[in-house]
Amino acid sequence: MPVTSAVSAARTILTRLHDVMASRSHAQAKLNTVVEVIGEGLDSEVCSIYLLREGMLELFATKGLAQEAVHVTRMGVGEGLVGTIAENIETLNLAEATAHPDFSYRPETGEEKYHSFAGVPIVRRERAVGVLCVQHAESRRYEEVEIEALQTVAMVLSELISNAGLVDDEQTALGPQQTGPVRLPGLTLVKGLAMGTAVYHQPRITIEHVMAEDRDAELQRVYLAFDKMREQIDRMASQAEFGVGGEHEEVLQTYKMFAYDEGWSRRIIEAIDSGLTAEAAIERVQQRTRMRMRQIDDPLLADRMHDLEDLSNRLLRIVSGQMGTAASQGLRGDTILIARNLGPAELLEYDKRRLKGVILEEGSLTAHVVIVARAMGIPVLGRVRSLRGVVRDGDLLLLDADKGEATVRPIDAMIEAFDARFVKSKERAAAYAALRDVEPFTRDGTRITVMMNAGLRDDMPNLALAGADGVGLFRTEFQFLVSATLPARERQTRLYRDVLEAAGDKPVVFRTVDIGGDKVLPYLRHNDGEHEENPAMGWRALRVALEREGLLKVQARSLLEAAAGRTLNVMFPMVSEPWEFDAAREVFENQRKYLKAQKKLLPEAVRYGAMLEVPALAEQLDVLAPRLSFLSIGTNDLTQFLFAADRANPKLAERYDWLSPSIMRFLKRVQLSLAGHPIDITVCGEMGGRRLEALALLGIGIRRLSITPAGVGPIKELVRKVDLPEITEAMNQWLSHPPASLRDALAQWAAEREIEAD
């Protein structure tokens, strides 16, 4: 069937369907006419409609199969070809139906004489409410245009069937197992407990009108929406204040590619030509994209299809006039936010008093939104699948990010048990808070320095609340990540000055901007624009800053001006070799000389440090040591580099163990190599905030930790229970003769001394 014929056939069918459903006939009579209309329009020998009733797919109407099978033939979701289509929300196009592994023969239908089969799901609000299928006696695959005509008709049917009350409502369709409690496993991104009602970050847009009354008006609406969307994308690309030729990040290139893709826009226009409204046409093409996404194994291609999905959502919101997220509407009570993914700026838009937790369909340990959430004290659970099919807006959710799970629609007993755990965690938090003004001395009298990590101006009150000794790591890149353009020097200076004033007489270590890798900026990207297969080991951090020296110069001047009259502690990330440290230090010293010549007030002293994240640097610490004031060990990146294991990959999670003898031996060797040098050695990152890991670090000689504010109290409590000579002796023995599991051995050692490991 030619394209024009398919479009014409779809339009004719839709016109006739509108008349059928507008008639006063009862529902069954309407469906009987519908299959005749579709069968004739597509020149099909068989046309059948199966609808979801009481959790089963029931044959409701057919042209070509035995009429005795209507309301008799039923199959479960996932059973047979029809059930497979509904379960996977996918299209099947088979030249020989019996050859498919899910084929299930129903003798009462008389379908044995038909060979070819094509079926599409009837989708309503992202769930299958039925299946529309056609069959022919001859063995052949259906043309793409025929399948598209079926999909267009199925979309209209979804509205008409739903309005006629012929299918289970959304509550019933979820099934008994999904109207009661449902446990959702996921990946712990930020620990914590939270209870609240489910709110989707992007409220679902319900398409109220599927069939168009004025084709030209719908085309005009979609043309205007395309123009507005393209203007938005172009504006994002042109907002760069830094970089060669207004460069932008690679995902923006992909967005532009899709935004101007003629094939995508043509499919939407064809759907409007067939009789759909602009919203329905976009959704119709989007459904096709989702089906294709489910069939893609290649992660790069899948990412590209996700980009197209995002762009479709943007276009749909523009054409419907519903541009806001849940943040713009305001949260009405304790909320668990649900999203596919989030950016840090989006998270910061929400009312912190009411946002209690976040659940993501995707998400990774390295995402900067996770770092922001951790700083805000908001638990986050990631990689939770099928949220849309299980969780509704307003459902009660228990989020247990400590255990890596969430419970939807809990029963009273579950809520009581959760409340008990929540109360216990609050009591424990209160006990830790009581240690705020207590100095962390070990049992043998050694003072341990416990500092906190920060990255936002709003983090600074935690310095006093947690009782930390200072800020051991201030991540300056957050200001860059939440900004649409490169932050001006004045803005940077104002932030750094505010942070130093909030810290008072406590030290703050500023890490120069660590962008690239997982922290992409829309206004800055690599010169050649090539996709990086391993971004964590690519063009990022100090490598970016040294290549784009203007970026580092602006930040250097901002920090120097902000620290006037104080001591400035500045640290360079991802140093691989001494020359990189020297080059970055020279940028600061040159700016220092410039400010001095301008008679500007300067810091009383500048202390320079390096992040040890790249293992290669450990082999040249003796060369660098004379120029270092301090060294911060970034255990997050260091560990994945040592193991060659991406910590965001769930398949490698078990190999990413900080208590591996390999890691501990490496860290001990680093600590010993700097013995005798007046260099402060600090372990920064998540490792130092875990009690068992912190215990091991104390045992190998680490005396300074920089961790999340929430971890300060628990670590101070741990320190006061530790006898350093005893744990040092135990660690020396274990590292000399590693046990089968260092983690288990250390946990047992702690339990014998009544030291809680968690």
GROMACS .gro file of C-alpha atoms in nm, residues 34-418:
model
  385
   34VAL     CA    1  -1.554  -0.058   1.385
   35VAL     CA    2  -1.385  -0.385   1.283
   36GLU     CA    3  -1.579  -0.382   0.956
   37VAL     CA    4  -1.468  -0.023   0.888
   38ILE     CA    5  -1.103  -0.100   0.964
   39GLY     CA    6  -1.107  -0.426   0.771
   40GLU     CA    7  -1.251  -0.257   0.463
   41GLY     CA    8  -1.025   0.046   0.494
   42LEU     CA    9  -0.711  -0.169   0.509
   43ASP     CA   10  -0.841  -0.437   0.275
   44SER     CA   11  -0.793  -0.698   0.547
   45GLU     CA   12  -0.960  -1.041   0.562
   46VAL     CA   13  -0.958  -1.038   0.942
   47CYS     CA   14  -0.974  -0.748   1.185
   48SER     CA   15  -1.014  -0.811   1.559
   49ILE     CA   16  -1.023  -0.601   1.874
   50TYR     CA   17  -0.922  -0.740   2.212
   51LEU     CA   18  -0.990  -0.528   2.520
   52LEU     CA   19  -0.857  -0.548   2.874
   53ARG     CA   20  -1.137  -0.657   3.104
   54GLU     CA   21  -1.089  -0.785   3.459
   55GLY     CA   22  -0.719  -0.821   3.388
   56MET     CA   23  -0.773  -1.043   3.082
   57LEU     CA   24  -0.765  -0.965   2.709
   58GLU     CA   25  -1.107  -1.052   2.574
   59LEU     CA   26  -1.205  -1.078   2.209
   60PHE     CA   27  -1.467  -0.805   2.184
   61ALA     CA   28  -1.526  -0.780   1.812
   62THR     CA   29  -1.403  -0.942   1.494
   63LYS     CA   30  -1.446  -0.943   1.120
   64GLY     CA   31  -1.331  -1.273   0.970
   65LEU     CA   32  -1.296  -1.493   1.281
   66ALA     CA   33  -1.579  -1.706   1.420
   67GLN     CA   34  -1.843  -1.487   1.584
   68GLU     CA   35  -1.897  -1.757   1.848
   69ALA     CA   36  -1.552  -1.673   1.987
   70VAL     CA   37  -1.650  -1.314   2.075
   71HIS     CA   38  -1.651  -1.272   2.457
   72VAL     CA   39  -1.541  -1.637   2.483
   73THR     CA   40  -1.177  -1.620   2.375
   74ARG     CA   41  -0.974  -1.467   2.659
   75MET     CA   42  -0.605  -1.467   2.731
   76GLY     CA   43  -0.379  -1.325   2.994
   77VAL     CA   44  -0.141  -1.037   2.939
   78GLY     CA   45   0.173  -1.203   2.804
   79GLU     CA   46  -0.016  -1.504   2.667
   80GLY     CA   47  -0.015  -1.568   2.292
   81LEU     CA   48   0.063  -1.309   2.028
   82VAL     CA   49  -0.208  -1.071   2.149
   83GLY     CA   50  -0.094  -1.101   2.510
   84THR     CA   51   0.268  -1.042   2.408
   85ILE     CA   52   0.174  -0.722   2.228
   86ALA     CA   53  -0.011  -0.594   2.535
   87GLU     CA   54   0.261  -0.694   2.780
   88ASN     CA   55   0.550  -0.541   2.587
   89ILE     CA   56   0.346  -0.257   2.432
   90GLU     CA   57   0.504  -0.350   2.103
   91THR     CA   58   0.400  -0.413   1.743
   92LEU     CA   59   0.419  -0.755   1.582
   93ASN     CA   60   0.440  -0.800   1.204
   94LEU     CA   61   0.462  -1.167   1.108
   95ALA     CA   62   0.453  -1.336   0.770
   96GLU     CA   63   0.388  -1.669   0.944
   97ALA     CA   64   0.218  -1.634   1.281
   98THR     CA   65   0.265  -1.997   1.384
   99ALA     CA   66   0.644  -1.961   1.362
  100HIS     CA   67   0.650  -1.711   1.650
  101PRO     CA   68   0.744  -1.873   1.985
  102ASP     CA   69   0.452  -1.703   2.163
  103PHE     CA   70   0.189  -1.821   1.914
  104SER     CA   71  -0.110  -1.977   2.089
  105TYR     CA   72  -0.377  -2.151   1.879
  106ARG     CA   73  -0.740  -2.098   1.979
  107PRO     CA   74  -0.955  -2.348   1.781
  108GLU     CA   75  -1.283  -2.168   1.857
  109THR     CA   76  -1.173  -1.870   1.647
  110GLY     CA   77  -1.123  -2.060   1.321
  111GLU     CA   78  -0.797  -1.873   1.260
  112GLU     CA   79  -0.601  -2.176   1.134
  113LYS     CA   80  -0.645  -2.072   0.768
  114TYR     CA   81  -0.479  -1.735   0.823
  115HIS     CA   82  -0.099  -1.714   0.806
  116SER     CA   83   0.009  -1.351   0.824
  117PHE     CA   84  -0.056  -1.150   1.138
  118ALA     CA   85  -0.003  -0.787   1.241
  119GLY     CA   86  -0.105  -0.638   1.572
  120VAL     CA   87  -0.058  -0.309   1.753
  121PRO     CA   88  -0.131  -0.216   2.115
  122ILE     CA   89  -0.417   0.016   2.195
  123VAL     CA   90  -0.241   0.248   2.439
  124ARG     CA   91  -0.402   0.482   2.688
  125ARG     CA   92  -0.184   0.686   2.926
  126GLU     CA   93   0.123   0.477   2.854
  127ARG     CA   94  -0.045   0.143   2.927
  128ALA     CA   95  -0.200  -0.110   2.691
  129VAL     CA   96  -0.578  -0.127   2.722
  130GLY     CA   97  -0.625  -0.355   2.425
  131VAL     CA   98  -0.491  -0.489   2.097
  132LEU     CA   99  -0.595  -0.423   1.737
  133CYS     CA  100  -0.487  -0.690   1.490
  134VAL     CA  101  -0.537  -0.794   1.129
  135GLN     CA  102  -0.477  -1.126   0.952
  136HIS     CA  103  -0.452  -1.256   0.594
  137ALA     CA  104  -0.464  -1.603   0.447
  138GLU     CA  105  -0.156  -1.538   0.237
  139SER     CA  106   0.185  -1.543   0.400
  140ARG     CA  107   0.332  -1.192   0.385
  141ARG     CA  108   0.476  -0.917   0.601
  142TYR     CA  109   0.273  -0.599   0.617
  143GLU     CA  110   0.417  -0.281   0.473
  144GLU     CA  111   0.541  -0.013   0.711
  145VAL     CA  112   0.269   0.224   0.591
  146GLU     CA  113   0.003  -0.035   0.675
  147ILE     CA  114   0.144  -0.076   1.026
  148GLU     CA  115   0.146   0.302   1.072
  149ALA     CA  116  -0.216   0.321   0.959
  150LEU     CA  117  -0.303   0.054   1.219
  151GLN     CA  118  -0.115   0.246   1.490
  152THR     CA  119  -0.297   0.568   1.403
  153VAL     CA  120  -0.634   0.394   1.419
  154ALA     CA  121  -0.538   0.227   1.749
  155MET     CA  122  -0.464   0.565   1.901
  156VAL     CA  123  -0.808   0.698   1.814
  157LEU     CA  124  -0.964   0.375   1.936
  158SER     CA  125  -0.796   0.421   2.274
  159GLU     CA  126  -0.987   0.742   2.336
  160LEU     CA  127  -1.316   0.619   2.196
  161ILE     CA  128  -1.301   0.287   2.385
  162SER     CA  129  -1.201   0.456   2.710
  163ASN     CA  130  -1.477   0.717   2.684
  164ALA     CA  131  -1.731   0.442   2.619
  165GLY     CA  132  -1.621   0.265   2.940
  166LEU     CA  133  -1.537  -0.055   2.756
  167VAL     CA  134  -1.205  -0.125   2.933
  168ASP     CA  135  -1.085  -0.148   3.291
  169ASP     CA  136  -1.022   0.190   3.445
  170GLU     CA  137  -0.667   0.270   3.545
  171GLN     CA  138  -0.719   0.155   3.904
  172THR     CA  139  -0.861  -0.181   3.797
  173ALA     CA  140  -0.613  -0.230   3.513
  174LEU     CA  141  -0.323  -0.217   3.755
  175GLY     CA  142  -0.435  -0.554   3.882
  176PRO     CA  143  -0.456  -0.680   4.243
  177GLN     CA  144  -0.080  -0.693   4.280
  178GLN     CA  145  -0.053  -0.327   4.181
  179THR     CA  146  -0.345  -0.181   4.374
  180GLY     CA  147  -0.202  -0.322   4.695
  181PRO     CA  148   0.155  -0.283   4.821
  182VAL     CA  149   0.431  -0.316   4.564
  183ARG     CA  150   0.801  -0.329   4.644
  184LEU     CA  151   1.029  -0.150   4.398
  185PRO     CA  152   1.398  -0.242   4.416
  186GLY     CA  153   1.661   0.005   4.302
  187LEU     CA  154   2.014   0.133   4.343
  188THR     CA  155   2.093   0.338   4.653
  189LEU     CA  156   2.228   0.675   4.540
  190VAL     CA  157   2.184   0.870   4.864
  191LYS     CA  158   2.102   0.686   5.188
  192GLY     CA  159   1.810   0.779   5.407
  193LEU     CA  160   1.445   0.715   5.493
  194ALA     CA  161   1.148   0.916   5.372
  195MET     CA  162   0.771   0.893   5.351
  196GLY     CA  163   0.547   1.102   5.128
  197THR     CA  164   0.308   1.108   4.837
  198ALA     CA  165   0.427   1.044   4.484
  199VAL     CA  166   0.461   1.347   4.259
  200TYR     CA  167   0.592   1.321   3.905
  201HIS     CA  168   0.853   1.580   3.811
  202GLN     CA  169   0.686   1.616   3.473
  203PRO     CA  170   0.312   1.574   3.523
  204ARG     CA  171   0.162   1.350   3.260
  205ILE     CA  172  -0.005   1.536   2.976
  206THR     CA  173  -0.342   1.379   2.908
  207ILE     CA  174  -0.449   1.423   2.548
  208GLU     CA  175  -0.816   1.509   2.564
  209HIS     CA  176  -0.885   1.538   2.190
  210VAL     CA  177  -0.742   1.288   1.945
  211MET     CA  178  -0.938   1.354   1.629
  212ALA     CA  179  -0.886   1.686   1.453
  213GLU     CA  180  -1.171   1.899   1.330
  214ASP     CA  181  -0.955   2.142   1.130
  215ARG     CA  182  -0.649   1.986   0.969
  216ASP     CA  183  -0.499   2.321   0.864
  217ALA     CA  184  -0.534   2.462   1.214
  218GLU     CA  185  -0.356   2.159   1.362
  219LEU     CA  186  -0.075   2.189   1.109
  220GLN     CA  187  -0.035   2.556   1.196
  221ARG     CA  188  -0.017   2.469   1.567
  222VAL     CA  189   0.252   2.208   1.516
  223TYR     CA  190   0.453   2.434   1.281
  224LEU     CA  191   0.453   2.707   1.547
  225ALA     CA  192   0.551   2.454   1.813
  226PHE     CA  193   0.842   2.331   1.599
  227ASP     CA  194   0.958   2.691   1.550
  228LYS     CA  195   0.943   2.763   1.923
  229MET     CA  196   1.122   2.440   2.013
  230ARG     CA  197   1.398   2.508   1.761
  231GLU     CA  198   1.435   2.862   1.894
  232GLN     CA  199   1.480   2.719   2.244
  233ILE     CA  200   1.747   2.474   2.129
  234ASP     CA  201   1.928   2.741   1.926
  235ARG     CA  202   1.915   2.979   2.222
  236MET     CA  203   2.071   2.715   2.446
  237ALA     CA  204   2.348   2.672   2.189
  238SER     CA  205   2.415   3.045   2.160
  239GLN     CA  206   2.423   3.122   2.532
  240ALA     CA  207   2.789   3.026   2.571
  241GLU     CA  208   3.009   3.304   2.701
  242PHE     CA  209   3.322   3.093   2.676
  243GLY     CA  210   3.473   2.858   2.421
  244VAL     CA  211   3.557   2.860   2.056
  245GLY     CA  212   3.272   2.969   1.829
  246GLY     CA  213   2.998   2.935   2.091
  247GLU     CA  214   3.057   2.565   2.148
  248HIS     CA  215   2.804   2.349   2.324
  249GLU     CA  216   2.788   2.002   2.468
  250GLU     CA  217   2.734   1.699   2.247
  251VAL     CA  218   2.383   1.626   2.367
  252LEU     CA  219   2.283   1.968   2.235
  253GLN     CA  220   2.411   1.865   1.893
  254THR     CA  221   2.192   1.557   1.911
  255TYR     CA  222   1.894   1.770   2.014
  256LYS     CA  223   1.953   2.003   1.720
  257MET     CA  224   1.989   1.708   1.486
  258PHE     CA  225   1.650   1.573   1.593
  259ALA     CA  226   1.489   1.917   1.617
  260TYR     CA  227   1.566   1.981   1.251
  261ASP     CA  228   1.520   1.620   1.137
  262GLU     CA  229   1.283   1.620   0.841
  263GLY     CA  230   1.190   1.255   0.886
  264TRP     CA  231   1.065   1.311   1.241
  265SER     CA  232   0.865   1.621   1.154
  266ARG     CA  233   0.729   1.454   0.839
  267ARG     CA  234   0.592   1.160   1.041
  268ILE     CA  235   0.413   1.401   1.275
  269ILE     CA  236   0.267   1.594   0.982
  270GLU     CA  237   0.153   1.269   0.816
  271ALA     CA  238  -0.022   1.173   1.140
  272ILE     CA  239  -0.204   1.507   1.136
  273ASP     CA  240  -0.290   1.450   0.769
  274SER     CA  241  -0.454   1.122   0.871
  275GLY     CA  242  -0.693   1.311   1.099
  276LEU     CA  243  -0.517   1.348   1.437
  277THR     CA  244  -0.477   1.661   1.647
  278ALA     CA  245  -0.125   1.804   1.688
  279GLU     CA  246  -0.094   1.655   2.040
  280ALA     CA  247  -0.218   1.314   1.926
  281ALA     CA  248   0.015   1.317   1.626
  282ILE     CA  249   0.319   1.385   1.844
  283GLU     CA  250   0.212   1.116   2.089
  284ARG     CA  251   0.147   0.875   1.804
  285VAL     CA  252   0.502   0.918   1.670
  286GLN     CA  253   0.636   0.905   2.027
  287GLN     CA  254   0.468   0.570   2.084
  288ARG     CA  255   0.651   0.441   1.779
  289THR     CA  256   0.978   0.571   1.922
  290ARG     CA  257   0.915   0.396   2.256
  291MET     CA  258   0.849   0.068   2.078
  292ARG     CA  259   1.175   0.103   1.887
  293MET     CA  260   1.362   0.185   2.208
  294ARG     CA  261   1.255  -0.147   2.360
  295GLN     CA  262   1.418  -0.331   2.069
  296ILE     CA  263   1.755  -0.152   2.085
  297ASP     CA  264   2.043  -0.328   2.258
  298ASP     CA  265   2.314  -0.081   2.160
  299PRO     CA  266   2.347   0.167   2.454
  300LEU     CA  267   2.462   0.455   2.233
  301LEU     CA  268   2.163   0.417   2.000
  302ALA     CA  269   1.934   0.380   2.300
  303ASP     CA  270   2.069   0.708   2.438
  304ARG     CA  271   1.995   0.877   2.107
  305MET     CA  272   1.639   0.744   2.116
  306HIS     CA  273   1.607   0.878   2.471
  307ASP     CA  274   1.713   1.217   2.335
  308LEU     CA  275   1.434   1.197   2.079
  309GLU     CA  276   1.190   1.100   2.355
  310ASP     CA  277   1.296   1.407   2.554
  311LEU     CA  278   1.255   1.627   2.251
  312SER     CA  279   0.910   1.481   2.180
  313ASN     CA  280   0.809   1.564   2.539
  314ARG     CA  281   0.934   1.919   2.491
  315LEU     CA  282   0.735   1.957   2.168
  316LEU     CA  283   0.423   1.807   2.327
  317ARG     CA  284   0.445   2.048   2.619
  318ILE     CA  285   0.489   2.344   2.387
  319VAL     CA  286   0.194   2.255   2.164
  320SER     CA  287  -0.030   2.182   2.464
  321GLY     CA  288   0.078   2.493   2.653
  322GLN     CA  289   0.180   2.285   2.957
  323MET     CA  290   0.543   2.385   3.005
  324GLY     CA  291   0.582   2.372   3.382
  325THR     CA  292   0.717   2.095   3.603
  326ALA     CA  293   0.580   1.997   3.942
  327ALA     CA  294   0.816   2.255   4.096
  328SER     CA  295   0.631   2.542   3.929
  329GLN     CA  296   0.300   2.413   4.063
  330GLY     CA  297   0.432   2.387   4.418
  331LEU     CA  298   0.436   2.087   4.653
  332ARG     CA  299   0.134   2.055   4.882
  333GLY     CA  300   0.277   1.817   5.140
  334ASP     CA  301   0.557   1.571   5.215
  335THR     CA  302   0.662   1.455   4.870
  336ILE     CA  303   0.863   1.178   4.705
  337LEU     CA  304   0.959   1.315   4.365
  338ILE     CA  305   0.961   1.076   4.069
  339ALA     CA  306   1.150   1.141   3.747
  340ARG     CA  307   1.335   0.962   3.473
  341ASN     CA  308   1.634   1.178   3.555
  342LEU     CA  309   1.701   1.517   3.709
  343GLY     CA  310   1.954   1.794   3.678
  344PRO     CA  311   2.086   1.980   3.984
  345ALA     CA  312   1.913   2.304   3.885
  346GLU     CA  313   1.579   2.121   3.857
  347LEU     CA  314   1.622   1.965   4.202
  348LEU     CA  315   1.703   2.302   4.359
  349GLU     CA  316   1.373   2.446   4.228
  350TYR     CA  317   1.175   2.237   4.479
  351ASP     CA  318   1.066   2.344   4.826
  352LYS     CA  319   1.324   2.176   5.052
  353ARG     CA  320   1.078   2.170   5.342
  354ARG     CA  321   0.840   1.940   5.156
  355LEU     CA  322   1.070   1.742   4.927
  356LYS     CA  323   1.155   1.433   5.131
  357GLY     CA  324   1.302   1.197   4.873
  358VAL     CA  325   1.364   1.125   4.506
  359ILE     CA  326   1.313   0.812   4.295
  360LEU     CA  327   1.470   0.798   3.950
  361GLU     CA  328   1.412   0.557   3.664
  362GLU     CA  329   1.776   0.610   3.570
  363GLY     CA  330   2.045   0.789   3.772
  364SER     CA  331   2.399   0.694   3.866
  365LEU     CA  332   2.631   0.730   4.164
  366THR     CA  333   2.842   0.980   3.972
  367ALA     CA  334   2.562   1.216   3.863
  368HIS     CA  335   2.604   1.565   4.001
  369VAL     CA  336   2.237   1.577   4.101
  370VAL     CA  337   2.319   1.296   4.347
  371ILE     CA  338   2.594   1.507   4.503
  372VAL     CA  339   2.351   1.798   4.538
  373ALA     CA  340   2.084   1.571   4.691
  374ARG     CA  341   2.337   1.430   4.936
  375ALA     CA  342   2.434   1.781   5.039
  376MET     CA  343   2.064   1.863   5.087
  377GLY     CA  344   2.011   1.550   5.295
  378ILE     CA  345   1.755   1.406   5.053
  379PRO     CA  346   1.757   1.027   5.004
  380VAL     CA  347   1.768   0.913   4.641
  381LEU     CA  348   1.689   0.574   4.489
  382GLY     CA  349   1.789   0.517   4.127
  383ARG     CA  350   1.737   0.264   3.848
  384VAL     CA  351   1.381   0.184   3.950
  385ARG     CA  352   1.206   0.039   3.646
  386SER     CA  353   0.845   0.064   3.526
  387LEU     CA  354   0.749   0.347   3.760
  388ARG     CA  355   0.476   0.480   3.533
  389GLY     CA  356   0.304   0.144   3.523
  390VAL     CA  357   0.305   0.098   3.901
  391VAL     CA  358   0.304   0.437   4.074
  392ARG     CA  359   0.030   0.696   4.035
  393ASP     CA  360   0.036   1.060   4.138
  394GLY     CA  361  -0.075   1.080   4.500
  395ASP     CA  362   0.020   0.722   4.596
  396LEU     CA  363   0.179   0.690   4.938
  397LEU     CA  364   0.545   0.589   4.916
  398LEU     CA  365   0.788   0.457   5.174
  399LEU     CA  366   1.141   0.525   5.052
  400ASP     CA  367   1.410   0.316   5.219
  401ALA     CA  368   1.727   0.418   5.038
  402ASP     CA  369   1.931   0.244   5.311
  403LYS     CA  370   1.801  -0.091   5.186
  404GLY     CA  371   1.770   0.018   4.823
  405GLU     CA  372   1.393  -0.013   4.788
  406ALA     CA  373   1.065   0.174   4.792
  407THR     CA  374   0.717   0.052   4.881
  408VAL     CA  375   0.409   0.181   4.698
  409ARG     CA  376   0.069   0.188   4.868
  410PRO     CA  377   0.190   0.028   5.196
  411ILE     CA  378  -0.056  -0.131   5.438
  412ASP     CA  379  -0.085  -0.005   5.796
  413ALA     CA  380   0.154  -0.265   5.938
  414MET     CA  381   0.423  -0.159   5.690
  415ILE     CA  382   0.375   0.206   5.780
  416GLU     CA  383   0.402   0.128   6.154
  417ALA     CA  384   0.724  -0.069   6.103
  418PHE     CA  385   0.864   0.208   5.886
   0.00000   0.00000   0.00000
